[in-house]
Tab-separated table of C-alpha atoms in Angstrom:
chain	number	residue	atom	x	y	z
A	14	UNK	CA	266.857	127.141	300.019
A	15	UNK	CA	266.470	128.816	303.353
A	16	UNK	CA	269.656	130.790	302.773
A	17	UNK	CA	268.379	132.057	299.395
A	18	UNK	CA	265.222	133.580	300.849
A	19	UNK	CA	267.319	135.670	303.188
A	20	UNK	CA	268.911	137.609	300.350
A	21	UNK	CA	267.566	140.659	298.498
A	22	UNK	CA	267.141	138.825	295.176
A	23	UNK	CA	263.717	138.587	293.495
A	24	UNK	CA	261.716	135.647	294.782
A	25	UNK	CA	262.210	132.863	292.244
A	26	UNK	CA	259.156	130.969	293.371
A	27	UNK	CA	256.789	133.850	292.527
A	28	UNK	CA	255.785	133.417	288.825
A	29	UNK	CA	255.193	137.113	288.198
A	30	UNK	CA	258.585	138.102	289.553
A	31	UNK	CA	260.205	135.405	287.477
A	32	UNK	CA	258.452	136.681	284.343
A	33	UNK	CA	259.456	140.276	284.975
A	34	UNK	CA	263.006	139.195	285.654
A	35	UNK	CA	263.033	137.175	282.432
A	36	UNK	CA	261.644	140.112	280.446
A	37	UNK	CA	264.384	142.344	281.795
A	38	UNK	CA	267.155	139.920	280.947
A	39	UNK	CA	265.666	139.178	277.516
A	40	UNK	CA	265.322	142.828	276.511
A	41	UNK	CA	268.887	143.527	277.620
A	42	UNK	CA	270.130	140.618	275.513
A	43	UNK	CA	268.015	141.667	272.499
A	44	UNK	CA	269.340	145.195	272.725
A	45	UNK	CA	272.965	144.103	272.580
A	46	UNK	CA	272.174	141.560	269.872
A	47	UNK	CA	270.436	144.164	267.686
A	48	UNK	CA	273.314	146.594	268.173
A	49	UNK	CA	275.683	143.835	267.051
A	50	UNK	CA	273.510	143.123	263.996
A	51	UNK	CA	273.378	146.773	262.983
A	52	UNK	CA	277.157	146.937	263.080
A	53	UNK	CA	277.404	144.125	260.535
A	54	UNK	CA	274.548	145.385	258.364
A	55	UNK	CA	276.013	148.743	257.446
A	56	UNK	CA	278.960	147.862	255.163
A	57	UNK	CA	277.025	145.153	253.320
A	58	UNK	CA	274.200	147.520	252.562
A	59	UNK	CA	276.676	150.166	251.459
A	60	UNK	CA	278.016	147.777	248.866
A	61	UNK	CA	274.528	147.032	247.541
A	62	UNK	CA	273.606	150.727	247.511
A	63	UNK	CA	276.746	151.590	245.567
A	64	UNK	CA	275.901	149.010	242.921
A	65	UNK	CA	272.375	150.365	242.722
A	66	UNK	CA	273.520	153.970	242.111
A	67	UNK	CA	275.943	152.716	239.489
A	68	UNK	CA	273.340	150.833	237.459
A	69	UNK	CA	270.763	153.612	237.817
A	70	UNK	CA	273.154	156.146	236.315
A	71	UNK	CA	274.593	153.885	233.610
A	72	UNK	CA	271.181	152.747	232.427
A	73	UNK	CA	269.913	156.336	232.172
A	74	UNK	CA	272.791	157.310	229.867
A	75	UNK	CA	272.476	154.135	227.783
A	76	UNK	CA	268.728	154.465	227.275
A	77	UNK	CA	269.073	158.161	226.390
A	78	UNK	CA	271.772	157.397	223.838
A	79	UNK	CA	269.756	154.491	222.399
A	80	UNK	CA	266.647	156.645	221.949
A	81	UNK	CA	268.713	159.389	220.330
A	82	UNK	CA	270.300	156.868	217.984
A	83	UNK	CA	266.901	155.420	217.036
A	84	UNK	CA	265.626	158.919	216.219
A	85	UNK	CA	268.736	159.401	214.071
A	86	UNK	CA	268.076	156.147	212.219
A	87	UNK	CA	264.476	157.167	211.492
A	88	UNK	CA	265.094	160.802	210.462
A	89	UNK	CA	268.633	160.334	209.141
A	90	UNK	CA	270.076	163.094	211.336
A	91	UNK	CA	273.174	161.350	212.717
A	92	UNK	CA	274.876	162.461	214.983
A	93	UNK	CA	272.586	165.131	216.475
A	94	UNK	CA	269.955	162.797	217.940
A	95	UNK	CA	272.683	160.684	219.517
A	96	UNK	CA	274.340	163.765	221.027
A	97	UNK	CA	271.120	165.241	222.413
A	98	UNK	CA	269.940	161.819	223.559
A	99	UNK	CA	273.164	161.157	225.458
A	100	UNK	CA	273.001	164.634	226.989
A	101	UNK	CA	269.429	164.069	228.160
A	102	UNK	CA	270.400	160.567	229.264
A	103	UNK	CA	272.972	162.052	231.647
A	104	UNK	CA	270.186	164.137	233.104
A	105	UNK	CA	267.928	161.092	233.432
A	106	UNK	CA	270.729	159.067	235.013
A	107	UNK	CA	271.429	161.807	237.545
A	108	UNK	CA	267.732	162.027	238.330
A	109	UNK	CA	267.578	158.258	238.809
A	110	UNK	CA	270.442	158.487	241.311
A	111	UNK	CA	268.841	161.410	243.159
A	112	UNK	CA	265.528	159.516	243.360
A	113	UNK	CA	267.252	156.382	244.616
A	114	UNK	CA	269.173	158.390	247.231
A	115	UNK	CA	266.020	160.172	248.378
A	116	UNK	CA	264.084	156.957	248.725
A	117	UNK	CA	266.929	155.189	250.556
A	118	UNK	CA	267.421	158.052	253.013
A	119	UNK	CA	263.666	158.148	253.672
A	120	UNK	CA	263.751	154.441	254.472
A	121	UNK	CA	266.816	154.904	256.699
A	122	UNK	CA	265.011	157.668	258.604
A	123	UNK	CA	261.982	155.444	259.068
A	124	UNK	CA	264.067	152.515	260.299
A	125	UNK	CA	266.071	154.420	262.887
B	15	UNK	CA	292.353	117.827	233.364
B	16	UNK	CA	288.914	118.648	234.683
B	17	UNK	CA	286.837	121.241	232.910
B	18	UNK	CA	287.456	124.624	234.541
B	19	UNK	CA	285.552	126.757	232.062
B	20	UNK	CA	283.814	129.318	234.311
B	21	UNK	CA	280.977	130.091	231.902
B	22	UNK	CA	279.983	126.513	231.153
B	23	UNK	CA	277.427	126.792	233.956
B	24	UNK	CA	275.366	129.218	231.855
B	25	UNK	CA	274.937	126.859	228.895
B	26	UNK	CA	271.436	125.949	227.860
B	27	UNK	CA	270.701	122.330	226.987
B	28	UNK	CA	267.624	120.852	225.439
B	29	UNK	CA	266.033	118.302	227.712
B	30	UNK	CA	262.989	117.448	225.627
B	31	UNK	CA	262.986	118.731	222.021
B	32	UNK	CA	259.762	120.319	220.829
B	33	UNK	CA	259.161	122.231	217.615
B	34	UNK	CA	255.940	124.013	216.761
B	35	UNK	CA	255.531	125.865	213.441
B	36	UNK	CA	259.278	126.154	212.943
B	37	UNK	CA	259.823	127.592	216.417
B	38	UNK	CA	262.191	125.785	218.735
B	39	UNK	CA	260.158	125.424	221.918
B	40	UNK	CA	262.312	122.715	223.492
B	41	UNK	CA	262.071	122.120	227.222
B	42	UNK	CA	265.507	123.254	228.400
B	43	UNK	CA	267.446	123.019	231.636
B	44	UNK	CA	266.484	126.673	232.195
B	45	UNK	CA	262.803	125.762	231.926
B	46	UNK	CA	263.451	122.825	234.231
B	47	UNK	CA	264.889	125.071	236.941
B	48	UNK	CA	261.985	127.510	236.609
B	49	UNK	CA	259.594	124.593	237.004
B	50	UNK	CA	261.609	123.337	239.972
B	51	UNK	CA	261.429	126.764	241.643
B	52	UNK	CA	257.694	127.087	241.013
B	53	UNK	CA	256.798	123.550	242.091
B	54	UNK	CA	258.944	123.592	245.236
B	55	UNK	CA	257.576	126.956	246.366
B	56	UNK	CA	254.004	125.853	245.690
B	57	UNK	CA	254.568	122.627	247.614
B	58	UNK	CA	256.222	124.453	250.515
B	59	UNK	CA	253.364	126.934	250.758
B	60	UNK	CA	250.658	124.276	250.398
B	61	UNK	CA	252.253	122.061	253.039
B	62	UNK	CA	252.929	124.988	255.363
B	63	UNK	CA	249.387	126.342	255.272
B	64	UNK	CA	247.228	123.211	255.077
B	65	UNK	CA	247.046	122.813	258.883
B	66	UNK	CA	246.136	126.446	259.593
B	67	UNK	CA	246.986	126.073	263.255
B	68	UNK	CA	246.377	128.923	265.677
B	69	UNK	CA	249.839	128.358	267.094
B	70	UNK	CA	251.957	127.936	263.957
B	71	UNK	CA	254.322	125.039	263.596
B	72	UNK	CA	257.730	125.283	261.972
B	73	UNK	CA	256.483	125.199	258.367
B	74	UNK	CA	253.600	127.550	258.990
B	75	UNK	CA	255.971	130.004	260.685
B	76	UNK	CA	258.076	130.159	257.520
B	77	UNK	CA	254.994	130.896	255.429
B	78	UNK	CA	253.774	133.533	257.895
B	79	UNK	CA	257.163	135.234	258.127
B	80	UNK	CA	257.387	135.363	254.323
B	81	UNK	CA	253.860	136.755	254.110
B	82	UNK	CA	254.525	139.376	256.770
B	83	UNK	CA	257.843	140.338	255.225
B	84	UNK	CA	256.406	140.954	251.749
B	85	UNK	CA	253.208	142.555	253.072
B	86	UNK	CA	255.265	145.050	255.129
B	87	UNK	CA	257.395	145.778	252.084
B	88	UNK	CA	254.338	146.473	249.893
B	89	UNK	CA	252.602	148.548	252.570
B	90	UNK	CA	255.659	150.675	253.360
B	91	UNK	CA	256.393	151.643	249.747
B	92	UNK	CA	253.006	151.541	247.992
B	93	UNK	CA	250.618	152.111	250.913
B	94	UNK	CA	247.570	150.047	251.851
B	95	UNK	CA	246.192	150.571	248.358
B	96	UNK	CA	249.230	148.761	247.016
B	97	UNK	CA	248.189	145.597	248.821
B	98	UNK	CA	246.017	144.680	245.850
B	99	UNK	CA	249.305	143.899	244.097
B	100	UNK	CA	250.478	141.744	246.971
B	101	UNK	CA	249.975	138.432	245.119
B	102	UNK	CA	252.032	139.688	242.183
B	103	UNK	CA	254.884	141.066	244.312
B	104	UNK	CA	254.917	137.950	246.502
B	105	UNK	CA	255.084	135.676	243.446
B	106	UNK	CA	257.895	137.716	241.900
B	107	UNK	CA	259.890	137.809	245.131
B	108	UNK	CA	259.544	134.121	245.922
B	109	UNK	CA	260.194	133.026	242.328
B	110	UNK	CA	263.399	135.062	242.076
B	111	UNK	CA	264.495	133.985	245.548
B	112	UNK	CA	263.887	130.303	244.756
B	113	UNK	CA	265.624	130.636	241.381
B	114	UNK	CA	268.645	132.311	242.996
B	115	UNK	CA	268.802	129.739	245.768
B	116	UNK	CA	268.551	126.738	243.431
B	117	UNK	CA	271.355	128.373	241.476
B	118	UNK	CA	273.543	128.084	244.561
B	119	UNK	CA	273.771	124.294	244.093
B	120	UNK	CA	277.103	123.781	242.285
B	121	UNK	CA	275.853	120.443	240.972
B	122	UNK	CA	272.186	119.647	240.683
B	123	UNK	CA	271.536	116.694	238.412
B	124	UNK	CA	268.466	116.733	236.226
B	125	UNK	CA	266.416	113.575	236.587
B	126	UNK	CA	266.839	112.836	232.876
B	127	UNK	CA	269.724	110.564	231.798
B	128	UNK	CA	272.025	111.555	228.980
B	129	UNK	CA	271.709	115.300	229.653
B	130	UNK	CA	274.778	117.317	230.586
B	131	UNK	CA	274.325	117.922	234.294
B	132	UNK	CA	275.394	121.122	235.955
B	133	UNK	CA	273.841	123.669	238.245
B	134	UNK	CA	271.934	126.486	236.609
B	135	UNK	CA	270.804	129.912	237.781
B	136	UNK	CA	267.761	131.087	235.859
B	137	UNK	CA	268.307	134.717	236.895
B	138	UNK	CA	271.795	134.753	235.337
B	139	UNK	CA	270.183	135.058	231.898
B	140	UNK	CA	269.076	138.565	230.967
B	141	UNK	CA	266.165	137.251	228.910
B	142	UNK	CA	264.599	135.889	232.101
B	143	UNK	CA	265.148	138.999	234.227
B	144	UNK	CA	264.088	141.329	231.398
B	145	UNK	CA	260.864	139.355	230.952
B	146	UNK	CA	260.136	139.723	234.673
B	147	UNK	CA	260.841	143.464	234.643
B	148	UNK	CA	258.772	143.980	231.478
B	149	UNK	CA	255.901	142.255	233.261
B	150	UNK	CA	256.257	144.793	236.072
B	151	UNK	CA	256.306	147.700	233.615
B	152	UNK	CA	253.300	146.312	231.697
B	153	UNK	CA	251.325	146.237	234.943
B	154	UNK	CA	252.511	149.730	235.956
B	155	UNK	CA	251.521	151.240	232.592
B	156	UNK	CA	248.365	149.143	232.175
B	157	UNK	CA	247.018	149.736	235.655
B	158	UNK	CA	248.192	153.366	235.710
B	159	UNK	CA	246.280	154.193	232.519
B	160	UNK	CA	243.253	152.124	233.598
B	161	UNK	CA	242.984	153.875	236.956
B	162	UNK	CA	244.112	157.416	236.131
B	163	UNK	CA	243.443	157.730	232.411
B	164	UNK	CA	245.358	160.646	230.912
B	165	UNK	CA	246.406	161.780	234.375
B	166	UNK	CA	248.936	158.956	234.269
B	167	UNK	CA	250.968	161.169	231.912
B	168	UNK	CA	251.463	163.582	234.820
B	169	UNK	CA	254.294	161.244	235.696
B	170	UNK	CA	256.253	162.897	232.890
B	171	UNK	CA	255.208	166.459	233.750
B	172	UNK	CA	256.290	167.075	237.347
B	173	UNK	CA	254.560	169.950	239.127
B	174	UNK	CA	256.362	173.107	240.221
B	175	UNK	CA	258.638	173.455	237.219
B	176	UNK	CA	258.795	176.655	235.116
B	177	UNK	CA	256.929	175.923	231.832
B	178	UNK	CA	259.948	176.533	229.576
B	179	UNK	CA	261.923	173.814	231.348
B	180	UNK	CA	259.395	171.169	230.282
B	181	UNK	CA	261.279	171.017	226.958
B	182	UNK	CA	264.137	169.397	228.874
B	183	UNK	CA	262.387	167.900	231.905
B	184	UNK	CA	259.787	165.855	230.018
B	185	UNK	CA	262.295	163.993	227.788
B	186	UNK	CA	264.432	163.358	230.869
B	187	UNK	CA	261.440	161.944	232.729
B	188	UNK	CA	260.559	159.758	229.747
B	189	UNK	CA	264.120	158.414	229.509
B	190	UNK	CA	264.171	157.878	233.266
B	191	UNK	CA	260.913	155.929	233.039
B	192	UNK	CA	262.143	153.814	230.118
B	193	UNK	CA	265.393	153.062	231.931
B	194	UNK	CA	263.555	151.447	234.853
B	195	UNK	CA	262.890	147.997	233.392
B	196	UNK	CA	266.460	147.880	232.119
B	197	UNK	CA	268.075	148.858	235.405
B	198	UNK	CA	265.766	146.432	237.207
B	199	UNK	CA	266.720	143.491	234.990
B	200	UNK	CA	270.390	144.361	234.449
B	201	UNK	CA	271.038	144.658	238.182
B	202	UNK	CA	269.652	141.200	238.968
B	203	UNK	CA	271.257	139.576	235.931
B	204	UNK	CA	274.669	141.215	236.412
B	205	UNK	CA	274.820	140.369	240.107
B	206	UNK	CA	274.053	136.702	239.535
B	207	UNK	CA	276.286	136.386	236.455
B	208	UNK	CA	279.296	138.102	238.022
B	209	UNK	CA	278.965	136.294	241.339
B	210	UNK	CA	278.714	132.846	239.786
B	211	UNK	CA	281.594	133.467	237.368
B	212	UNK	CA	283.778	134.645	240.259
B	213	UNK	CA	282.852	131.569	242.258
B	214	UNK	CA	283.750	129.205	239.406
B	215	UNK	CA	286.990	131.058	238.574
B	216	UNK	CA	288.267	130.611	242.107
B	217	UNK	CA	287.020	127.020	242.224
B	218	UNK	CA	288.908	126.454	238.957
B	219	UNK	CA	292.129	127.673	240.602
B	220	UNK	CA	291.842	124.864	243.171
B	221	UNK	CA	291.622	122.253	240.415
B	222	UNK	CA	294.481	123.808	238.440
B	223	UNK	CA	296.747	124.026	241.477
B	224	UNK	CA	295.887	120.455	242.417
B	225	UNK	CA	296.733	119.272	238.916
B	226	UNK	CA	300.038	121.183	238.932
B	227	UNK	CA	301.317	118.558	241.350
B	228	UNK	CA	303.870	118.579	244.156
B	229	UNK	CA	303.568	121.383	246.697
B	230	UNK	CA	301.198	123.451	244.544
B	231	UNK	CA	298.266	121.542	245.966
B	232	UNK	CA	298.882	123.157	249.371
B	233	UNK	CA	298.658	126.633	247.834
B	234	UNK	CA	295.186	125.560	246.689
B	235	UNK	CA	293.986	126.182	250.250
B	236	UNK	CA	294.008	129.918	249.499
B	237	UNK	CA	291.449	129.877	246.648
B	238	UNK	CA	289.485	127.290	248.647
B	239	UNK	CA	289.137	129.752	251.536
B	240	UNK	CA	288.109	132.402	249.017
B	241	UNK	CA	285.419	130.116	247.574
B	242	UNK	CA	283.972	129.525	251.047
B	243	UNK	CA	283.785	133.272	251.663
B	244	UNK	CA	282.318	133.955	248.226
B	245	UNK	CA	279.680	131.265	248.680
B	246	UNK	CA	278.475	132.963	251.853
B	247	UNK	CA	278.459	136.303	250.020
B	248	UNK	CA	276.507	134.794	247.127
B	249	UNK	CA	273.800	133.551	249.479
B	250	UNK	CA	273.486	137.106	250.761
B	251	UNK	CA	273.386	138.473	247.193
B	252	UNK	CA	270.774	135.869	246.202
B	253	UNK	CA	268.452	137.117	248.922
B	254	UNK	CA	269.338	140.803	248.597
B	255	UNK	CA	268.714	140.934	244.854
B	256	UNK	CA	265.324	139.236	245.172
B	257	UNK	CA	264.496	141.796	247.863
B	258	UNK	CA	265.711	144.751	245.773
B	259	UNK	CA	263.722	143.551	242.754
B	260	UNK	CA	260.556	143.241	244.835
B	261	UNK	CA	260.924	146.580	246.638
B	262	UNK	CA	261.583	148.463	243.391
B	263	UNK	CA	258.503	146.775	241.924
B	264	UNK	CA	256.516	148.209	244.853
B	265	UNK	CA	257.970	151.680	244.296
B	266	UNK	CA	257.084	151.587	240.593
B	267	UNK	CA	253.593	150.308	241.372
B	268	UNK	CA	253.209	153.281	243.700
B	269	UNK	CA	253.750	155.525	240.657
B	270	UNK	CA	250.886	153.740	238.896
B	271	UNK	CA	248.644	154.339	241.909
B	272	UNK	CA	249.648	157.979	242.439
B	273	UNK	CA	251.191	159.379	239.249
B	274	UNK	CA	251.376	162.990	240.467
B	275	UNK	CA	253.560	163.189	243.563
């Protein structure tokens, strides 16, 4: 006990020093822990994002084609409605993907 | 040999038959799992919040973390105005999460004797996920028209486009809008379906290798390791898909609040 007080270390008996010391150690630990977490988060999210882009695009094309086909059935104009619908569906699918990418990059910017 | 059919888990069984006006309204195992999800979440929330302590206990912490998590999600994608939809988004999120998590039980016996017992994931049926996403779209369209009137249609006429291009842009916007409920429901359904089939296929390999006799049983360690890994992945997917469903709901609700952006 007497030997300890001779050193340059923070005084353990002073509550405020102990708290500050604890804060310092805790924040250092948290920092390294968060860095570790981020490392593991990236690939998993990438997998989910890839799936999301895939469905967004596929669904756009499918819905476009379905609407075109329905118009064909009503007006008896097969195959022109289907063709135009699929064409527009590609556009809608691409727009879905662009929107998803924009929104995800905005969120990534906000998080970092 | 044991049944290794990987899609048996998706079968619907009648638990209590009920027929009204020629419609089969039987209480099925699917309905049972929905009820289980709803009741358990309600109980958890009621138990967690009935003390209302200033310093939260374990249960109350769970409830508060869930509340904070969903509230942050709503606020960050639909703004403070979007908080009026908080109860809806919270219910959706927690219902899907509970349904996904109860689906992770490989064997969960129903308390009724004589019924074929197997685990069941409600979100692995597209009729369930499509109903949920149609509910979201009904609220987006209903509230959007109620609040903005005809201005809601601005959603299909984006600003800053040369007038001639509206011939192409408007149909594309309409198709894009109509594709939302489908992408929302298909993503959740496909993730749960594919994940659970994969899990059961690899689990089936263990049984088959074990039944093949002799040294083949040792090879069964390989699919067993795979099943352990896949189970962990499925827990992640169960949470992630509930989260994705809820956050996309918030983004779509934001369109209802501010159609011209």
